[in-house]
GROMACS .gro file of C-alpha atoms in nm:
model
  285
    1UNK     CA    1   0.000   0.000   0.000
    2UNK     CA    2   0.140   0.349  -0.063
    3UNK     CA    3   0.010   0.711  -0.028
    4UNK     CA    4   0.003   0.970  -0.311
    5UNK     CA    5  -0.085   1.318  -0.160
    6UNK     CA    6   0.035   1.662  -0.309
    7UNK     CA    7   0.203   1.711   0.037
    8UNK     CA    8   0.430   1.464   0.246
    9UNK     CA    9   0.261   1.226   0.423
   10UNK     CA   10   0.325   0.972   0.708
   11UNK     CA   11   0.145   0.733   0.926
   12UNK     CA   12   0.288   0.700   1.329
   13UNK     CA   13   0.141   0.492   1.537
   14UNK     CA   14   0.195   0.624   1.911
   15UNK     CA   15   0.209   0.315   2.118
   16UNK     CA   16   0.176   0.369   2.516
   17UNK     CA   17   0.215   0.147   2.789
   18UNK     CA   18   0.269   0.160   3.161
   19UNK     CA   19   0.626   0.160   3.292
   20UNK     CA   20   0.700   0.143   3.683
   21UNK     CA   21   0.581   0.541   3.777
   22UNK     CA   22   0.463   0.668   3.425
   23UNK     CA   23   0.355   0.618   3.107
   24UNK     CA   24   0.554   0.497   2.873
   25UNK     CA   25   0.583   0.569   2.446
   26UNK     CA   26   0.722   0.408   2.118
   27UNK     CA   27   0.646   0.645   1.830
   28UNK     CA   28   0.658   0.445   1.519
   29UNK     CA   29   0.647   0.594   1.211
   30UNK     CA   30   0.539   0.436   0.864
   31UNK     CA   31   0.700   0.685   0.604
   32UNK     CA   32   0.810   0.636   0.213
   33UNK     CA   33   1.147   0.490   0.378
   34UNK     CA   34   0.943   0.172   0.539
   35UNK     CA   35   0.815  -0.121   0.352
   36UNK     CA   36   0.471  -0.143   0.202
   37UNK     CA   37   0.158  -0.186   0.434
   38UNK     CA   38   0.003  -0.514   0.362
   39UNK     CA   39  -0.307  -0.585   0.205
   40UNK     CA   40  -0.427  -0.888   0.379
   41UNK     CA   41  -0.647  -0.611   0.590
   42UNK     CA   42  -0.893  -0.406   0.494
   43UNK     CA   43  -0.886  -0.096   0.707
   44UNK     CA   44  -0.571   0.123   0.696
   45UNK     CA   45  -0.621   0.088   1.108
   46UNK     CA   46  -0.574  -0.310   1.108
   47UNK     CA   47  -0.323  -0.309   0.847
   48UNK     CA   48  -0.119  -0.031   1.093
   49UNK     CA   49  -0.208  -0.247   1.413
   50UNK     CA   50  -0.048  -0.512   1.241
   51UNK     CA   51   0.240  -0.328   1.116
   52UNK     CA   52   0.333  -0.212   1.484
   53UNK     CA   53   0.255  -0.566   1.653
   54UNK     CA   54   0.538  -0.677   1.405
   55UNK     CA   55   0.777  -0.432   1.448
   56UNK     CA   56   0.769  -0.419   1.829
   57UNK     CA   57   0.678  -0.816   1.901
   58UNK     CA   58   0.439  -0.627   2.104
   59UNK     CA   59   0.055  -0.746   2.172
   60UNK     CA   60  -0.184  -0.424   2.080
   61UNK     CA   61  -0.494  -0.465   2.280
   62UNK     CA   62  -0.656  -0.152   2.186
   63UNK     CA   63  -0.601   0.104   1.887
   64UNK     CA   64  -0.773   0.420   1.763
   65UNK     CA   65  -0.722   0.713   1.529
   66UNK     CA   66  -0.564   0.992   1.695
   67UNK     CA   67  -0.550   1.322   1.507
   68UNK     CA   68  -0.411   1.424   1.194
   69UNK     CA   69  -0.121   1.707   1.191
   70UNK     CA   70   0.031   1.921   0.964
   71UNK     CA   71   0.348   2.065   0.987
   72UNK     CA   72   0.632   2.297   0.832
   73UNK     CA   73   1.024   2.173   0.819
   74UNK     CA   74   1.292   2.368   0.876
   75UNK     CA   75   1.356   2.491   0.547
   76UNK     CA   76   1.073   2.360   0.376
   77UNK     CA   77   0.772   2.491   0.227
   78UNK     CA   78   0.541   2.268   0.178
   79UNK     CA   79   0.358   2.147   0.465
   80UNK     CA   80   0.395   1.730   0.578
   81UNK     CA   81   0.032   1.583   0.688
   82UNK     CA   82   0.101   1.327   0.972
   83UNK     CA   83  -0.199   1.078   0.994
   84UNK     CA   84  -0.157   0.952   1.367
   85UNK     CA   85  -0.283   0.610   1.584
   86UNK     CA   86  -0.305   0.604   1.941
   87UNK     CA   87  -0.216   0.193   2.052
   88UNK     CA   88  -0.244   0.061   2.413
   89UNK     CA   89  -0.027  -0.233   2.527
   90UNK     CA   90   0.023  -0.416   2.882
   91UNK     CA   91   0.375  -0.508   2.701
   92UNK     CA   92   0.670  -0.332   2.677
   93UNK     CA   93   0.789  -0.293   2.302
   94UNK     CA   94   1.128  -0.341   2.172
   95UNK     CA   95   1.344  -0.048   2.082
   96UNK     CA   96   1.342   0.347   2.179
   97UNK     CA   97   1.047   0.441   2.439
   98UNK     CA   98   1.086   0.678   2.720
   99UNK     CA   99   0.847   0.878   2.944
  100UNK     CA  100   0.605   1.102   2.924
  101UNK     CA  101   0.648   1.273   3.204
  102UNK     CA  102   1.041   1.358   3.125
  103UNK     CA  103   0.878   1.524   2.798
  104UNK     CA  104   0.615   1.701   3.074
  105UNK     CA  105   0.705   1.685   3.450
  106UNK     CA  106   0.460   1.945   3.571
  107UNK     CA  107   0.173   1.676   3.437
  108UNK     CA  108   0.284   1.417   3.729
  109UNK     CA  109   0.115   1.616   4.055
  110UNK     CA  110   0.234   1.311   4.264
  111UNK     CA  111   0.544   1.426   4.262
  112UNK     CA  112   0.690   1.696   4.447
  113UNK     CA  113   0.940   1.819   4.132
  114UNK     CA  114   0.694   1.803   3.952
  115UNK     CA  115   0.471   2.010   4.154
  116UNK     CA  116   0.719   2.272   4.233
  117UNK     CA  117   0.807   2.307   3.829
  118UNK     CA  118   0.406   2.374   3.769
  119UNK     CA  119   0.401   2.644   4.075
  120UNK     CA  120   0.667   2.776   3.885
  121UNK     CA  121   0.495   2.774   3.577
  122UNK     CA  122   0.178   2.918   3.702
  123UNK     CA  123   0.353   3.206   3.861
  124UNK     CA  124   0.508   3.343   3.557
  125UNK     CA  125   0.215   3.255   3.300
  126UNK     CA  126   0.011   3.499   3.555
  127UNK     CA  127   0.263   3.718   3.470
  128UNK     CA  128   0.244   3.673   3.101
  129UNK     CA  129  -0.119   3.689   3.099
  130UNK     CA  130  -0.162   4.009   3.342
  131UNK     CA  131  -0.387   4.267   3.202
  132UNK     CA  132  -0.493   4.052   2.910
  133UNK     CA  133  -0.841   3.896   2.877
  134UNK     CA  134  -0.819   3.687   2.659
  135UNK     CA  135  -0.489   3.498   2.781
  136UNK     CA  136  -0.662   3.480   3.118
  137UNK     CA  137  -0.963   3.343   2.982
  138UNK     CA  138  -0.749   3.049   2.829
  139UNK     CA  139  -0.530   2.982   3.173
  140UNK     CA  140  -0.759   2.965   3.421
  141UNK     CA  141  -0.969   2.653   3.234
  142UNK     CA  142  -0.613   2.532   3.122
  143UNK     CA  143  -0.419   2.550   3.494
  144UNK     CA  144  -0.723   2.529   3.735
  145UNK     CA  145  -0.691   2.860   3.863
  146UNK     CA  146  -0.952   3.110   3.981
  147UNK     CA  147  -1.193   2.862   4.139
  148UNK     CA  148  -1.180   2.600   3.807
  149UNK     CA  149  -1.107   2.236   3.927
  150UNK     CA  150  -0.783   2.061   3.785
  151UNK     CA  151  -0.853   1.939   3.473
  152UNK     CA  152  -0.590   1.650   3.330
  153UNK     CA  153  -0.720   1.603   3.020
  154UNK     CA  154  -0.609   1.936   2.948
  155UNK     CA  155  -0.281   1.827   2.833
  156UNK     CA  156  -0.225   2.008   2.568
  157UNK     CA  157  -0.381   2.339   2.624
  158UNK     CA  158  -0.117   2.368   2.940
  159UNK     CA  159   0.174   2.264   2.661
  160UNK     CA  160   0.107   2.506   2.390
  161UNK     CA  161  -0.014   2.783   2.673
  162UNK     CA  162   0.376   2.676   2.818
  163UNK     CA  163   0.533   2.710   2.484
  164UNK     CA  164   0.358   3.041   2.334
  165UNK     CA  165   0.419   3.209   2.642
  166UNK     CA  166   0.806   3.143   2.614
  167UNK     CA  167   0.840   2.878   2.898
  168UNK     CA  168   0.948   2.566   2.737
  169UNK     CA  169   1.080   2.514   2.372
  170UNK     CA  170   0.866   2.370   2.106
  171UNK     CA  171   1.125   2.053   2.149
  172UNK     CA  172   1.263   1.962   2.466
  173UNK     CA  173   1.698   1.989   2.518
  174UNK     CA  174   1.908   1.726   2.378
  175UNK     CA  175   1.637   1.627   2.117
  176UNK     CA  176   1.846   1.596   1.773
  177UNK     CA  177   1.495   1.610   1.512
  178UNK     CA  178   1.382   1.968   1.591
  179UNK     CA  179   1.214   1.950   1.293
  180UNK     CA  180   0.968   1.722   1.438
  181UNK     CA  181   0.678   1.844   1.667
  182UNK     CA  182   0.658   1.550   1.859
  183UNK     CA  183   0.597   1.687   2.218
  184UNK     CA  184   0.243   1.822   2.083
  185UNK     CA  185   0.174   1.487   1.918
  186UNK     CA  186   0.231   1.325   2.230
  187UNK     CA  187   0.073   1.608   2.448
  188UNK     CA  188  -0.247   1.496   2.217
  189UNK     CA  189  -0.176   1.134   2.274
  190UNK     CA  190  -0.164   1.188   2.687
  191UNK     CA  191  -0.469   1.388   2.666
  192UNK     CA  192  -0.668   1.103   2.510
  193UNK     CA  193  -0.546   0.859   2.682
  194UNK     CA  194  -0.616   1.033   3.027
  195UNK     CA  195  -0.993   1.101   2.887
  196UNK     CA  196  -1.037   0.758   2.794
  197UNK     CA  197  -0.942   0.650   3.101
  198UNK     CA  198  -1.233   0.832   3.195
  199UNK     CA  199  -1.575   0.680   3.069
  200UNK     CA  200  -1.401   0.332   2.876
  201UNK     CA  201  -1.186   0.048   3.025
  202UNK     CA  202  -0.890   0.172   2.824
  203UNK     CA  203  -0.670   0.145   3.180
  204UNK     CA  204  -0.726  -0.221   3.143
  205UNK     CA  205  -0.543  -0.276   2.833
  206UNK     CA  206  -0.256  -0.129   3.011
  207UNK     CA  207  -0.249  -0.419   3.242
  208UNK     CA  208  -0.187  -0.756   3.231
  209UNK     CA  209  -0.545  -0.992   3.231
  210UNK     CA  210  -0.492  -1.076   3.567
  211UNK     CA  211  -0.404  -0.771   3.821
  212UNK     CA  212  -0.427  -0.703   4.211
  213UNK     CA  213  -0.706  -0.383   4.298
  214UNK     CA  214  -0.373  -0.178   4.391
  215UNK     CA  215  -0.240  -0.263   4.041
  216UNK     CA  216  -0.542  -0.113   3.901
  217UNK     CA  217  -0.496   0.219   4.155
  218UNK     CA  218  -0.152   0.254   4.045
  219UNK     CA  219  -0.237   0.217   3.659
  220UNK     CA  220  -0.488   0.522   3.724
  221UNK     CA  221  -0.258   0.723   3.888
  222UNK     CA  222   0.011   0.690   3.690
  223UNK     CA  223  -0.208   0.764   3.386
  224UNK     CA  224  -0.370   1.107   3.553
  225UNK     CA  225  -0.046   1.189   3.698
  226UNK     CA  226  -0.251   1.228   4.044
  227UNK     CA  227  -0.298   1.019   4.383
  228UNK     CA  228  -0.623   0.884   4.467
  229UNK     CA  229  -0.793   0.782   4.792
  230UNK     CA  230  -0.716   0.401   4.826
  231UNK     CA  231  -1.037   0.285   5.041
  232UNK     CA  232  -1.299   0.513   4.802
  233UNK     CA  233  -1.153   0.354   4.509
  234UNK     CA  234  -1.181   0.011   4.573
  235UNK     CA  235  -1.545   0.095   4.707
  236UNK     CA  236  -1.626   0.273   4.330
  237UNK     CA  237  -1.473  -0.034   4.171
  238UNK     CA  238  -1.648  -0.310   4.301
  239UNK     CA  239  -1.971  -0.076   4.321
  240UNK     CA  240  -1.950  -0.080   3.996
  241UNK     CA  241  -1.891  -0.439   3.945
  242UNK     CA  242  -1.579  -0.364   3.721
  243UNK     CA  243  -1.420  -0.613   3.803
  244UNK     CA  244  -1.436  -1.049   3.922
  245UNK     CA  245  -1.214  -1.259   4.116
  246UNK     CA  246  -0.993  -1.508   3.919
  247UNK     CA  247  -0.964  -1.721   4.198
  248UNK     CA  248  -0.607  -1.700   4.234
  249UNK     CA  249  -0.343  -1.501   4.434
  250UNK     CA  250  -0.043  -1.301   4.387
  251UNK     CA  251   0.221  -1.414   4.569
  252UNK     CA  252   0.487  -1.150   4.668
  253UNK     CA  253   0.827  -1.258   4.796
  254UNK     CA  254   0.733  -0.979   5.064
  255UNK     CA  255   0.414  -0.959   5.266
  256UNK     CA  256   0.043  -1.094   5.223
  257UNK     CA  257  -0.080  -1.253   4.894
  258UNK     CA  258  -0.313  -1.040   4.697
  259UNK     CA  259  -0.642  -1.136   4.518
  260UNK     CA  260  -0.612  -1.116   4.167
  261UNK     CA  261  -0.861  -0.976   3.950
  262UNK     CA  262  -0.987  -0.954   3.587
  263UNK     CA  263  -1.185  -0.645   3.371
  264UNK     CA  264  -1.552  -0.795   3.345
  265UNK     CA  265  -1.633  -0.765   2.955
  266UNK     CA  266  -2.048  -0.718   3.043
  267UNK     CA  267  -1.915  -0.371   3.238
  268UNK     CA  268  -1.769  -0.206   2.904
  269UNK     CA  269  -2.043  -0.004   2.870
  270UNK     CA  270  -2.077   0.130   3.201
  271UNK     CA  271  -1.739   0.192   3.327
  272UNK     CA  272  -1.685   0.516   3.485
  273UNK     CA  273  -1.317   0.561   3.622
  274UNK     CA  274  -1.278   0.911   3.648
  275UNK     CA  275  -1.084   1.115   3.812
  276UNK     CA  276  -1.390   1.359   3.889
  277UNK     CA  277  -1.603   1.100   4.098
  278UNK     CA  278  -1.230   0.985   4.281
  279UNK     CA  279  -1.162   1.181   4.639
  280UNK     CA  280  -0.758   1.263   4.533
  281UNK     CA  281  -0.436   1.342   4.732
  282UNK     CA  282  -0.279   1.617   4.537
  283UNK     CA  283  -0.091   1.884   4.728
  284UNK     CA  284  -0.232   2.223   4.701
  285UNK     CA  285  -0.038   2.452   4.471
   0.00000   0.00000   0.00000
């Protein structure tokens, strides 16, 4: 399969998947430089699922369109359209994949860095923003200020606010491709993942098929970047009937064995994991 357009165009597949305290990416791009997409599947998405699964030896539980960008070289004027996939894993793939939240530390509020970078940030874009309406009008929403609640979904309203108002480069230090915008592509990719997590069991195709309740809490908060009340949790979990006992323990070399559970297929439509309806830890700013 190959693309004709009268402007550049790629396919990247942004694959995410949990690593020990946050997300973790593989961006994987399909460009005139790769071999041919296969034609045993009829949708460009199952041909790319495909693709990525054989590239990375990598199991691809869940995959949706993402958004499609354009963009302008260094150099170069005529624009490149990138036509990108959003892919969930509970594996790790092979090759280069790093963190999210190196790429944007002020998203994890659990931890105290990260915190004080954000303080920092909200400090000066109050600055920037003094005695202009409209930039106000687009923090407060954007950085929970003035009353608004936190919003983490808002990932990246806070990164182009961040990056128009002067505060961190377009690409972060010691990137070599500055020609590629691939901090907004994955500021996209965080967002959607984080409002998925949300109103679908999307967090469940970050874990394996058999997980402890505390698994599960961890998986959310390392997604939202945010603590969360242990006991109300569990209570809005079973409530909801989420989950069902395999039957079987998890045996840690240290301390009690854990019941393991699995995602219940009959509660896709009805499962409600948001942040909103959790009670959360996060340290006031």
């Amino acid at each position: 399969m190959t693309f004709q357009s009268l402007c550049p165009t790629d396919l990247i597949t942004v694959l995410m998947t949990l690593g020990d305290d946050a997300p973790h990416v593989a961006l994987l791009r399909h460009d005139r430089d790769t071999p041919p997409l296969e034609e045993s599947h009829h949708s460009l998405q199952k041909r790319l699922c495909h693709w990525a699964e054989t590239l990375t030896h990598c199991p691809i539980g869940y995959m949706e369109q993402l958004y499609t960008f354009s963009s302008f070289p260094i150099r170069e004027q005529t624009p490149h359209i990138h036509i990108t996939y959003l892919a969930l894993s509970h594996s790790h793939p092979r090759g280069c994949h790093g963190s999210l939240y190196q790429r944007f530390p002020w998203e994890d509020r659990r931890d105290e860095s990260g915190n004080k970078q954000l303080a920092e940030f909200i400090t000066a874009i109050r600055q920037w923003a003094d005695d202009n309406e409209e930039r106000q009008s687009r923090i407060a929403p954007a950085f929970g200020l003035d009353g608004l609640p936190w919003d983490d979904t808002r990932v990246l309203e806070r990164y182009e606010l961040l990056w128009e108002s002067g505060l961190v480069p377009r690409s972060p230090p010691k990137q070599k491709n500055t020609d590629r915008d691939d901090r907004r592509l994955l500021a996209t990719a965080l967002s959607r993942l984080r409002a998925r997590t949300r109103y679908s069991p999307a967090v469940f195709e970050l874990l394996p098929s058999s997980f402890t309740l505390l698994q599960l809490q961890q998986a959310m908060e390392t997604v939202s970047g945010r603590l969360m009340h242990k006991p109300n949790f569990r209570r809005l979990v079973l409530h909801q009937q989420l989950v069902e006992e395999t039957g079987t323990y998890d045996r840690p070399t240290v301390g009690r064995p854990a019941q393991l559970y699995r995602f219940r297929p009959a509660a896709m439509a009805s499962c409600y994991l948001g942040a909103a309806f959790l009670p959360l830890d996060v340290p006031t700013l």
